[in-house]
Amino acid sequence: MFGKKVSKGLASLLILAMVFLAAACSSDNDQATPASSSDVSTSTPDAAQSNNPSQTPAVALDGPFGKYSPEITVTTVRQVNPSGGKGMPGMDIDSNIWTDAFKKDLGINVKNEWIVANQQYTDKITVSMVAQSLPDFYEVNAQQFATLVKADQIADLTDLYDKYASDMLKGFLEYSGGGGLKSSTINGKLMAIPLNGGTVGNFDVLWIRNDWLKNLGLEPPKTMADVEKIAIAFAKDDPDGNHQNDTIGLGLSNELLSGYHSLEGFFNGYHAYPYNPAKGDGTTLTILKDNQGNPVWADTLPEVKTALAHLQSLYKAGAIDPEFNSTDGGKAGNLTTQGKMGMFFGRWQMATWPINNMKKNDPKVDWQAYRVPSSDDQPVKMLSPGGATTKFMVINKKAKNPEAVFKLANYFADKLNGPHQDESYHQVIQDGETHQVFTFAPIQVFAPNSNGIDNADIQEALKTGDASKLKPSAEVYWKGIQAYDDGKGDLGQWMWYAVFGPKGAYNLIQEIQDSESYVQTLYYGNPTPTMTSKGGALRDLEVQTMTKIIMGVEPVEAWDDFVEKWHKQGGDQILQEVKDSGQFK
Amino acid sequence: MVQQKTIGRRLTAGSIYLLLALLALLCIIPLLNVLAISFSSTKAIDQGLVTLWPVEFSVRAYHYVTGNSTFMTSAAVSLKRVFLGTIINMVLTVLVAYPLSLESKNFKPRTWYVWFFVFTMLFHGGLVPNYVVVTQTHLIDTIWALIIPGAVPIFNVVLVLNFMRGLPKELAESAFIDGAGHWKLLGRIIVPLSKPVLATVMLFTVVGHWNEWFAGIIYMNSPKHYPLASFLQTVMVSIDITKIGNPIELAELVKLNNRAIRAAEIFLAALPVLLVYPFLQRYFITGIVMGSVKE
Amino acid sequence: MTPARGRWRQNVPLHFMLLPGLILTLIYSYGSMLGNVIAFQDFLPSRGLFGSDWVGLENFKYVYSLPQTGQVIRNTLFISVMKMSAGLIVPIATALLLNEIAKQWFKRTVQTLVYLPHFMSWVILGGILHDVLSPNGGIVNEVLGLFGIEPIYFLGSERIFPFVLVGTNEWKEFGFSTIVYLAAITSINPVLYESAVIDGANRWQQMLRITLPGMLPIIILMSTLSLGNILNAGFDQVFNLYNPSVYTTGDIIDTYVYRIALINGQLAVGTAVGLFKSVISFFLIAISYTMAYRYANYRIF
């Protein structure tokens, strides 16, 4: 009988032990044991094995976070924006907090064989391919991915994925049906780690200047007919009150369907879903299903013609910029900041460009994003274009340690989202400049729908006033919204308010996603051979025809000719290839 | 030359001056626009207020550019490239042009050689084979990748050889009688007399090396080694914003898309060549007295 | 045979002079030319230059079969010929005018200023020209308006666009050629002018009888060299100024190939077109060379 004291002590010990055990079993990344955050190297399911001195070190300490000893070197190549401001002191892309961590925790020395400016990355990869000097792992686009598969130069990752991808990584990649993985799987074999794709969310919204609406005594549009009325009013009725006939009705660039000053939203209002940006490569086609379950190209459906007729009459009424056909995206942006445009369709990102500084320069400017209304009583569905994967991380067939790439990806996912989350690996503010430290990492796989999660958290925080649960990225937006203070504070922070505020554009995106009011391509494979070879010419044909119809140079019936030509000059082949690909839902 | 100063003569002279003045003005106006933008505030630029004169004067853009270490190091790379490249190009141009400028009867293989060189002006491998050759000859990521592949500028060679051909034959003959060989003839007589065309060609070479940007990006393995024109190109070409979903990354990117800074960079990059140009100019304008040959 | 003639036979030094240039050209130009085999392959970059399957003329046939190919070639030729003509008239006229100027400071200033546009890239000029040529507030149309002329939609009108290309290109590049022609003028023997003046010729006659003929070799040379460029027509410029509604007259071979093939990584097609262009240019230059030699006894190079 030791007394109540001892039994109390024993009981407490027991309880503590149970708590520890419970914590160990419930950690969301169950590949990592709750060791101290600096000791990732022992956090493997084979922890017992790794502590066993009789285990030969060189034989991989296996598993998604197994450390190599002795250290191995893997090579890769990178792209950067050389004019991207002053770098972080003490860090550059060759030597930084990530490379140090990889060495220390994973025993991997990551070496960059070359670094090139973003715009020439594709070229540099192509010439490196021909000169046969490629590193262990590197990023490629869809077209290069296809040629590498055909030439049998990259490794089969199917087994490596099962064995070495951490649960968190698998969660990210398999989210929402795993579209990225599907695009990376050829003939049943996983040939790359997808770095994007499989997401839904690039919907158009309708950006309107509320101050112009007020000046003309108009209400925000509830139908497409309202939209058209407003467009005409903005063009004719001097909405900026400067007594000059210098305003444009509906803002539009000659890229037609690019997501900025574009027409996707307009078409969606009429239940049409065309998509083929004039400066794109012509291979991002929206393939839908007809009543027999056969593939059909969205741009050839009859609703497109209906919408075109409305666009044609708008142009005739002077409500579309008569110079739109020679105005590219950049110029359209300039026209916007010069106060010539008051309404256009485009992505939520337009709040960051071009209208981000307009409020700061002129406080009465009041842009707001609205849902695209319907042209009739049918609810509108928005097009989510190009959700296909366009960035693939491939691993050289000759790489000695292909599984190392997965470990790097696992580590990245963990450092940004997992139990070892550390903001100094993500973003650091120094001397008033925000440094995106995460961009130093050689392979970056992000939690899907982070914007959606952030937005939801912020809306919650706006209601409750409790900002403690916000992730670091959401904190930035939150701080911006607070600083903006409903237009009474720092007007330079307007864009965060415009996107994530209570009336922000992202709420609209969320609504569309939650109510599943969107349309997406049903083909999730890579561009087919005919898409690649004929895509460019067909895209030109479409853009030219559309432009001519809008400008009234050709009648709306010309669209039927285009559809016929499309089918004959490669479209039928494309649809057949899609049908035969096995990657059509 | 005797000039008759009639009214008609004055009118003609006057209109020539006027015409040329208008032409010159036409050429300088866009540059003035760029210059004005570089000295204006972002707000004024966004609102489209800047035409030929700065609005809301500010040297902020220039402070930023000259403080940007990448701009400076790439300017240094360009200087090195221009220096080495011009010397090599000029030497090779003269060495190749002189033999080709001789008459076929005096140098039989001449025509064969000339077609050997001219053929390369018409047929090219293109980016990919060029890269393979440069890789195989181990020039990648060195300054020589920017100099060696284009070391013999055929267009310049053809210009120079034509000029040399126009020099009096008596010069060569008297030199040979005096016992000089081809080297002496070339160095002592031909080159000095070819100053106008050599100055012309040197200007083209300097400008060419200073402005060339594509080779700089593709052959170098790090932006730290880019020449100035390559660095500027990456600034000018806008990045496709539609592909970026991260709002913070977007915001940062957009901040850099500052037209005043871009304008300042353009102007600073063009400046050195503008300064070199007047020095070479006098060779085109003043004539040469050719009466040094004794009959 | 005079002793001087014997000297000419000592041609060994000449071969030595040519040697470095020869070797470098062999390696970097001819070596690179071998890469044109890509045009005949089903090219997979990662297999290297010579590792892909041979497909003969498939890539050429593919380009030939595209509906726009004929149109694009016609556009290219039209724009090039116009550019070549302007490229002769404007610089020669400017050089002649500058030659008449007595005040050195004016001459030098004008010469420097007209060379300036050459330094601006088309990326920048594209933006500037969009503003300047706008039918709604652009300077050019404002000036035209003073003369009662209706606004012209320069960059959006199919009919006018090719001429805009020619005009703006000439504006950008004439300074370059002017220098070459000025250099040619300065190398004309002053003695010829002196004897002409003695014979009573005025400035105009001097220009026609002495200056122009004295420039002729260089003029023929520059023309021939630009002839070799006839299928190029200026990718950078067109790319930065055009838009889909002027494709029918403004689309040139290089911009077309870029949009159809290169943007999709179809290198073999791009190389095939490049090869095709080179062959045509080669024939044109060879013909010009032969004609100049036969009929004017003038060897262009």
PDB file of N, CA and C in Angstrom, chain C residues 180-252:
ATOM      1  N   VAL C 180      25.261  52.518 -95.093  1.00  0.00           N
ATOM      2  CA  VAL C 180      26.009  51.776 -96.106  1.00  0.00           C
ATOM      3  C   VAL C 180      26.139  52.590 -97.382  1.00  0.00           C
ATOM      4  N   TYR C 181      25.025  53.212 -97.796  1.00  0.00           N
ATOM      5  CA  TYR C 181      25.099  53.992 -99.038  1.00  0.00           C
ATOM      6  C   TYR C 181      25.947  55.239 -98.875  1.00  0.00           C
ATOM      7  N   LEU C 182      25.902  55.843 -97.709  1.00  0.00           N
ATOM      8  CA  LEU C 182      26.773  57.006 -97.461  1.00  0.00           C
ATOM      9  C   LEU C 182      28.236  56.596 -97.553  1.00  0.00           C
ATOM     10  N   ALA C 183      28.567  55.448 -96.985  1.00  0.00           N
ATOM     11  CA  ALA C 183      29.942  54.971 -97.069  1.00  0.00           C
ATOM     12  C   ALA C 183      30.330  54.767 -98.526  1.00  0.00           C
ATOM     13  N   ALA C 184      29.375  54.255 -99.291  1.00  0.00           N
ATOM     14  CA  ALA C 184      29.659  54.053-100.716  1.00  0.00           C
ATOM     15  C   ALA C 184      29.908  55.393-101.409  1.00  0.00           C
ATOM     16  N   ILE C 185      29.096  56.393-101.066  1.00  0.00           N
ATOM     17  CA  ILE C 185      29.260  57.701-101.710  1.00  0.00           C
ATOM     18  C   ILE C 185      30.610  58.306-101.362  1.00  0.00           C
ATOM     19  N   THR C 186      31.022  58.164-100.096  1.00  0.00           N
ATOM     20  CA  THR C 186      32.289  58.800 -99.706  1.00  0.00           C
ATOM     21  C   THR C 186      33.478  58.159-100.400  1.00  0.00           C
ATOM     22  N   SER C 187      33.303  56.947-100.887  1.00  0.00           N
ATOM     23  CA  SER C 187      34.456  56.312-101.533  1.00  0.00           C
ATOM     24  C   SER C 187      34.508  56.599-103.024  1.00  0.00           C
ATOM     25  N   ILE C 188      33.608  57.425-103.508  1.00  0.00           N
ATOM     26  CA  ILE C 188      33.687  57.833-104.915  1.00  0.00           C
ATOM     27  C   ILE C 188      34.799  58.872-105.044  1.00  0.00           C
ATOM     28  N   ASN C 189      35.604  58.702-106.030  1.00  0.00           N
ATOM     29  CA  ASN C 189      36.757  59.562-106.233  1.00  0.00           C
ATOM     30  C   ASN C 189      36.343  61.020-106.438  1.00  0.00           C
ATOM     31  N   PRO C 190      36.791  61.924-105.569  1.00  0.00           N
ATOM     32  CA  PRO C 190      36.424  63.340-105.703  1.00  0.00           C
ATOM     33  C   PRO C 190      36.855  63.942-107.040  1.00  0.00           C
ATOM     34  N   VAL C 191      37.908  63.359-107.607  1.00  0.00           N
ATOM     35  CA  VAL C 191      38.413  63.877-108.888  1.00  0.00           C
ATOM     36  C   VAL C 191      37.304  63.879-109.940  1.00  0.00           C
ATOM     37  N   LEU C 192      36.441  62.842-109.866  1.00  0.00           N
ATOM     38  CA  LEU C 192      35.353  62.763-110.843  1.00  0.00           C
ATOM     39  C   LEU C 192      34.431  63.967-110.741  1.00  0.00           C
ATOM     40  N   TYR C 193      34.149  64.362-109.480  1.00  0.00           N
ATOM     41  CA  TYR C 193      33.277  65.529-109.291  1.00  0.00           C
ATOM     42  C   TYR C 193      33.936  66.789-109.820  1.00  0.00           C
ATOM     43  N   GLU C 194      35.255  66.880-109.521  1.00  0.00           N
ATOM     44  CA  GLU C 194      35.940  68.096-109.937  1.00  0.00           C
ATOM     45  C   GLU C 194      35.882  68.257-111.435  1.00  0.00           C
ATOM     46  N   SER C 195      36.166  67.178-112.178  1.00  0.00           N
ATOM     47  CA  SER C 195      36.150  67.299-113.637  1.00  0.00           C
ATOM     48  C   SER C 195      34.732  67.548-114.136  1.00  0.00           C
ATOM     49  N   ALA C 196      33.713  67.004-113.427  1.00  0.00           N
ATOM     50  CA  ALA C 196      32.330  67.243-113.854  1.00  0.00           C
ATOM     51  C   ALA C 196      31.973  68.710-113.717  1.00  0.00           C
ATOM     52  N   VAL C 197      32.407  69.303-112.608  1.00  0.00           N
ATOM     53  CA  VAL C 197      32.104  70.727-112.389  1.00  0.00           C
ATOM     54  C   VAL C 197      32.776  71.564-113.468  1.00  0.00           C
ATOM     55  N   ILE C 198      34.006  71.175-113.782  1.00  0.00           N
ATOM     56  CA  ILE C 198      34.725  71.908-114.829  1.00  0.00           C
ATOM     57  C   ILE C 198      33.965  71.818-116.142  1.00  0.00           C
ATOM     58  N   ASP C 199      33.359  70.634-116.362  1.00  0.00           N
ATOM     59  CA  ASP C 199      32.576  70.473-117.591  1.00  0.00           C
ATOM     60  C   ASP C 199      31.223  71.160-117.523  1.00  0.00           C
ATOM     61  N   GLY C 200      30.897  71.794-116.388  1.00  0.00           N
ATOM     62  CA  GLY C 200      29.673  72.598-116.303  1.00  0.00           C
ATOM     63  C   GLY C 200      28.460  71.840-115.785  1.00  0.00           C
ATOM     64  N   ALA C 201      28.663  70.689-115.165  1.00  0.00           N
ATOM     65  CA  ALA C 201      27.511  69.942-114.648  1.00  0.00           C
ATOM     66  C   ALA C 201      27.001  70.559-113.344  1.00  0.00           C
ATOM     67  N   ASN C 202      25.654  70.627-113.163  1.00  0.00           N
ATOM     68  CA  ASN C 202      25.131  71.125-111.892  1.00  0.00           C
ATOM     69  C   ASN C 202      24.985  69.954-110.910  1.00  0.00           C
ATOM     70  N   ARG C 203      24.516  70.261-109.659  1.00  0.00           N
ATOM     71  CA  ARG C 203      24.468  69.231-108.633  1.00  0.00           C
ATOM     72  C   ARG C 203      23.598  68.058-109.065  1.00  0.00           C
ATOM     73  N   TRP C 204      22.481  68.378-109.678  1.00  0.00           N
ATOM     74  CA  TRP C 204      21.545  67.335-110.071  1.00  0.00           C
ATOM     75  C   TRP C 204      22.200  66.383-111.062  1.00  0.00           C
ATOM     76  N   GLN C 205      22.921  66.975-112.057  1.00  0.00           N
ATOM     77  CA  GLN C 205      23.566  66.148-113.070  1.00  0.00           C
ATOM     78  C   GLN C 205      24.712  65.350-112.459  1.00  0.00           C
ATOM     79  N   GLN C 206      25.389  65.980-111.509  1.00  0.00           N
ATOM     80  CA  GLN C 206      26.463  65.246-110.836  1.00  0.00           C
ATOM     81  C   GLN C 206      25.898  64.015-110.127  1.00  0.00           C
ATOM     82  N   MET C 207      24.738  64.240-109.504  1.00  0.00           N
ATOM     83  CA  MET C 207      24.138  63.121-108.773  1.00  0.00           C
ATOM     84  C   MET C 207      23.776  62.000-109.734  1.00  0.00           C
ATOM     85  N   LEU C 208      23.176  62.341-110.869  1.00  0.00           N
ATOM     86  CA  LEU C 208      22.754  61.310-111.811  1.00  0.00           C
ATOM     87  C   LEU C 208      23.931  60.637-112.487  1.00  0.00           C
ATOM     88  N   ARG C 209      24.931  61.441-112.841  1.00  0.00           N
ATOM     89  CA  ARG C 209      25.990  60.895-113.691  1.00  0.00           C
ATOM     90  C   ARG C 209      27.132  60.289-112.908  1.00  0.00           C
ATOM     91  N   ILE C 210      27.335  60.785-111.683  1.00  0.00           N
ATOM     92  CA  ILE C 210      28.498  60.295-110.945  1.00  0.00           C
ATOM     93  C   ILE C 210      28.095  59.525-109.698  1.00  0.00           C
ATOM     94  N   THR C 211      27.297  60.162-108.869  1.00  0.00           N
ATOM     95  CA  THR C 211      26.988  59.551-107.575  1.00  0.00           C
ATOM     96  C   THR C 211      26.250  58.230-107.737  1.00  0.00           C
ATOM     97  N   LEU C 212      25.134  58.291-108.451  1.00  0.00           N
ATOM     98  CA  LEU C 212      24.357  57.054-108.591  1.00  0.00           C
ATOM     99  C   LEU C 212      25.143  55.924-109.251  1.00  0.00           C
ATOM    100  N   PRO C 213      25.794  56.189-110.365  1.00  0.00           N
ATOM    101  CA  PRO C 213      26.580  55.099-110.953  1.00  0.00           C
ATOM    102  C   PRO C 213      27.664  54.605-110.006  1.00  0.00           C
ATOM    103  N   GLY C 214      28.241  55.556-109.244  1.00  0.00           N
ATOM    104  CA  GLY C 214      29.278  55.148-108.296  1.00  0.00           C
ATOM    105  C   GLY C 214      28.726  54.245-107.201  1.00  0.00           C
ATOM    106  N   MET C 215      27.446  54.424-106.909  1.00  0.00           N
ATOM    107  CA  MET C 215      26.838  53.597-105.863  1.00  0.00           C
ATOM    108  C   MET C 215      26.324  52.278-106.412  1.00  0.00           C
ATOM    109  N   LEU C 216      26.262  52.192-107.716  1.00  0.00           N
ATOM    110  CA  LEU C 216      25.589  51.040-108.329  1.00  0.00           C
ATOM    111  C   LEU C 216      26.073  49.679-107.833  1.00  0.00           C
ATOM    112  N   PRO C 217      27.368  49.466-107.748  1.00  0.00           N
ATOM    113  CA  PRO C 217      27.803  48.143-107.273  1.00  0.00           C
ATOM    114  C   PRO C 217      27.220  47.813-105.894  1.00  0.00           C
ATOM    115  N   ILE C 218      27.256  48.781-104.999  1.00  0.00           N
ATOM    116  CA  ILE C 218      26.713  48.522-103.667  1.00  0.00           C
ATOM    117  C   ILE C 218      25.204  48.328-103.724  1.00  0.00           C
ATOM    118  N   ILE C 219      24.558  49.069-104.589  1.00  0.00           N
ATOM    119  CA  ILE C 219      23.104  48.915-104.713  1.00  0.00           C
ATOM    120  C   ILE C 219      22.767  47.512-105.190  1.00  0.00           C
ATOM    121  N   ILE C 220      23.485  47.053-106.178  1.00  0.00           N
ATOM    122  CA  ILE C 220      23.235  45.696-106.686  1.00  0.00           C
ATOM    123  C   ILE C 220      23.521  44.681-105.594  1.00  0.00           C
ATOM    124  N   LEU C 221      24.619  44.916-104.877  1.00  0.00           N
ATOM    125  CA  LEU C 221      24.974  44.012-103.789  1.00  0.00           C
ATOM    126  C   LEU C 221      23.877  43.933-102.741  1.00  0.00           C
ATOM    127  N   MET C 222      23.432  45.093-102.265  1.00  0.00           N
ATOM    128  CA  MET C 222      22.405  45.103-101.215  1.00  0.00           C
ATOM    129  C   MET C 222      21.112  44.485-101.715  1.00  0.00           C
ATOM    130  N   SER C 223      20.803  44.729-102.987  1.00  0.00           N
ATOM    131  CA  SER C 223      19.583  44.140-103.534  1.00  0.00           C
ATOM    132  C   SER C 223      19.677  42.632-103.562  1.00  0.00           C
ATOM    133  N   THR C 224      20.816  42.154-104.027  1.00  0.00           N
ATOM    134  CA  THR C 224      20.973  40.704-104.105  1.00  0.00           C
ATOM    135  C   THR C 224      20.905  40.061-102.738  1.00  0.00           C
ATOM    136  N   LEU C 225      21.597  40.670-101.780  1.00  0.00           N
ATOM    137  CA  LEU C 225      21.557  40.099-100.448  1.00  0.00           C
ATOM    138  C   LEU C 225      20.145  40.118 -99.875  1.00  0.00           C
ATOM    139  N   SER C 226      19.412  41.158-100.158  1.00  0.00           N
ATOM    140  CA  SER C 226      18.050  41.187 -99.621  1.00  0.00           C
ATOM    141  C   SER C 226      17.159  40.233-100.396  1.00  0.00           C
ATOM    142  N   LEU C 227      17.583  39.887-101.597  1.00  0.00           N
ATOM    143  CA  LEU C 227      16.824  38.911-102.373  1.00  0.00           C
ATOM    144  C   LEU C 227      16.855  37.556-101.674  1.00  0.00           C
ATOM    145  N   GLY C 228      17.995  37.276-101.074  1.00  0.00           N
ATOM    146  CA  GLY C 228      18.103  36.019-100.354  1.00  0.00           C
ATOM    147  C   GLY C 228      17.166  35.971 -99.149  1.00  0.00           C
ATOM    148  N   ASN C 229      16.651  37.132 -98.785  1.00  0.00           N
ATOM    149  CA  ASN C 229      15.790  37.241 -97.620  1.00  0.00           C
ATOM    150  C   ASN C 229      14.329  37.263 -97.986  1.00  0.00           C
ATOM    151  N   ILE C 230      14.058  37.014 -99.257  1.00  0.00           N
ATOM    152  CA  ILE C 230      12.730  37.353 -99.768  1.00  0.00           C
ATOM    153  C   ILE C 230      11.617  36.525 -99.137  1.00  0.00           C
ATOM    154  N   LEU C 231      11.944  35.356 -98.628  1.00  0.00           N
ATOM    155  CA  LEU C 231      10.869  34.568 -98.040  1.00  0.00           C
ATOM    156  C   LEU C 231      10.776  34.787 -96.537  1.00  0.00           C
ATOM    157  N   ASN C 232      11.527  35.746 -96.009  1.00  0.00           N
ATOM    158  CA  ASN C 232      11.488  35.972 -94.578  1.00  0.00           C
ATOM    159  C   ASN C 232      10.476  37.006 -94.155  1.00  0.00           C
ATOM    160  N   ALA C 233      10.487  38.148 -94.749  1.00  0.00           N
ATOM    161  CA  ALA C 233       9.465  39.186 -94.548  1.00  0.00           C
ATOM    162  C   ALA C 233       9.337  39.694 -93.113  1.00  0.00           C
ATOM    163  N   GLY C 234      10.197  39.270 -92.196  1.00  0.00           N
ATOM    164  CA  GLY C 234      10.200  39.904 -90.876  1.00  0.00           C
ATOM    165  C   GLY C 234       9.275  39.339 -89.812  1.00  0.00           C
ATOM    166  N   PHE C 235       9.596  38.185 -89.276  1.00  0.00           N
ATOM    167  CA  PHE C 235       8.754  37.528 -88.273  1.00  0.00           C
ATOM    168  C   PHE C 235       8.471  38.418 -87.066  1.00  0.00           C
ATOM    169  N   ASP C 236       9.524  38.957 -86.477  1.00  0.00           N
ATOM    170  CA  ASP C 236       9.368  39.773 -85.265  1.00  0.00           C
ATOM    171  C   ASP C 236       8.325  40.861 -85.437  1.00  0.00           C
ATOM    172  N   GLN C 237       8.423  41.555 -86.553  1.00  0.00           N
ATOM    173  CA  GLN C 237       7.525  42.683 -86.767  1.00  0.00           C
ATOM    174  C   GLN C 237       6.091  42.210 -86.925  1.00  0.00           C
ATOM    175  N   VAL C 238       5.897  41.251 -87.813  1.00  0.00           N
ATOM    176  CA  VAL C 238       4.539  40.796 -88.089  1.00  0.00           C
ATOM    177  C   VAL C 238       3.918  40.219 -86.820  1.00  0.00           C
ATOM    178  N   PHE C 239       4.704  39.441 -86.094  1.00  0.00           N
ATOM    179  CA  PHE C 239       4.203  38.796 -84.893  1.00  0.00           C
ATOM    180  C   PHE C 239       3.685  39.804 -83.879  1.00  0.00           C
ATOM    181  N   ASN C 240       4.367  40.941 -83.790  1.00  0.00           N
ATOM    182  CA  ASN C 240       3.973  41.926 -82.790  1.00  0.00           C
ATOM    183  C   ASN C 240       2.904  42.892 -83.274  1.00  0.00           C
ATOM    184  N   LEU C 241       2.650  42.912 -84.556  1.00  0.00           N
ATOM    185  CA  LEU C 241       1.663  43.859 -85.062  1.00  0.00           C
ATOM    186  C   LEU C 241       0.378  43.213 -85.548  1.00  0.00           C
ATOM    187  N   TYR C 242       0.434  41.909 -85.870  1.00  0.00           N
ATOM    188  CA  TYR C 242      -0.749  41.343 -86.528  1.00  0.00           C
ATOM    189  C   TYR C 242      -1.803  40.848 -85.543  1.00  0.00           C
ATOM    190  N   ASN C 243      -2.923  40.477 -86.060  1.00  0.00           N
ATOM    191  CA  ASN C 243      -3.995  39.884 -85.267  1.00  0.00           C
ATOM    192  C   ASN C 243      -4.844  39.058 -86.231  1.00  0.00           C
ATOM    193  N   PRO C 244      -5.692  38.177 -85.713  1.00  0.00           N
ATOM    194  CA  PRO C 244      -6.387  37.235 -86.602  1.00  0.00           C
ATOM    195  C   PRO C 244      -7.162  37.875 -87.742  1.00  0.00           C
ATOM    196  N   SER C 245      -7.666  39.099 -87.548  1.00  0.00           N
ATOM    197  CA  SER C 245      -8.489  39.615 -88.645  1.00  0.00           C
ATOM    198  C   SER C 245      -7.672  40.121 -89.815  1.00  0.00           C
ATOM    199  N   VAL C 246      -6.342  40.142 -89.716  1.00  0.00           N
ATOM    200  CA  VAL C 246      -5.540  40.507 -90.883  1.00  0.00           C
ATOM    201  C   VAL C 246      -4.701  39.337 -91.377  1.00  0.00           C
ATOM    202  N   TYR C 247      -5.011  38.136 -90.902  1.00  0.00           N
ATOM    203  CA  TYR C 247      -4.233  36.979 -91.335  1.00  0.00           C
ATOM    204  C   TYR C 247      -4.244  36.836 -92.850  1.00  0.00           C
ATOM    205  N   THR C 248      -5.386  37.100 -93.493  1.00  0.00           N
ATOM    206  CA  THR C 248      -5.484  36.800 -94.926  1.00  0.00           C
ATOM    207  C   THR C 248      -4.481  37.584 -95.759  1.00  0.00           C
ATOM    208  N   THR C 249      -4.065  38.785 -95.300  1.00  0.00           N
ATOM    209  CA  THR C 249      -3.046  39.493 -96.079  1.00  0.00           C
ATOM    210  C   THR C 249      -1.744  39.666 -95.324  1.00  0.00           C
ATOM    211  N   GLY C 250      -1.791  39.513 -94.015  1.00  0.00           N
ATOM    212  CA  GLY C 250      -0.603  39.842 -93.233  1.00  0.00           C
ATOM    213  C   GLY C 250       0.146  38.634 -92.707  1.00  0.00           C
ATOM    214  N   ASP C 251      -0.434  37.464 -92.834  1.00  0.00           N
ATOM    215  CA  ASP C 251       0.210  36.266 -92.307  1.00  0.00           C
ATOM    216  C   ASP C 251       1.331  35.851 -93.245  1.00  0.00           C
ATOM    217  N   ILE C 252       2.540  35.761 -92.704  1.00  0.00           N
ATOM    218  CA  ILE C 252       3.656  35.352 -93.559  1.00  0.00           C
ATOM    219  C   ILE C 252       4.059  33.913 -93.226  1.00  0.00           C
TER     220      ILE C 252
END
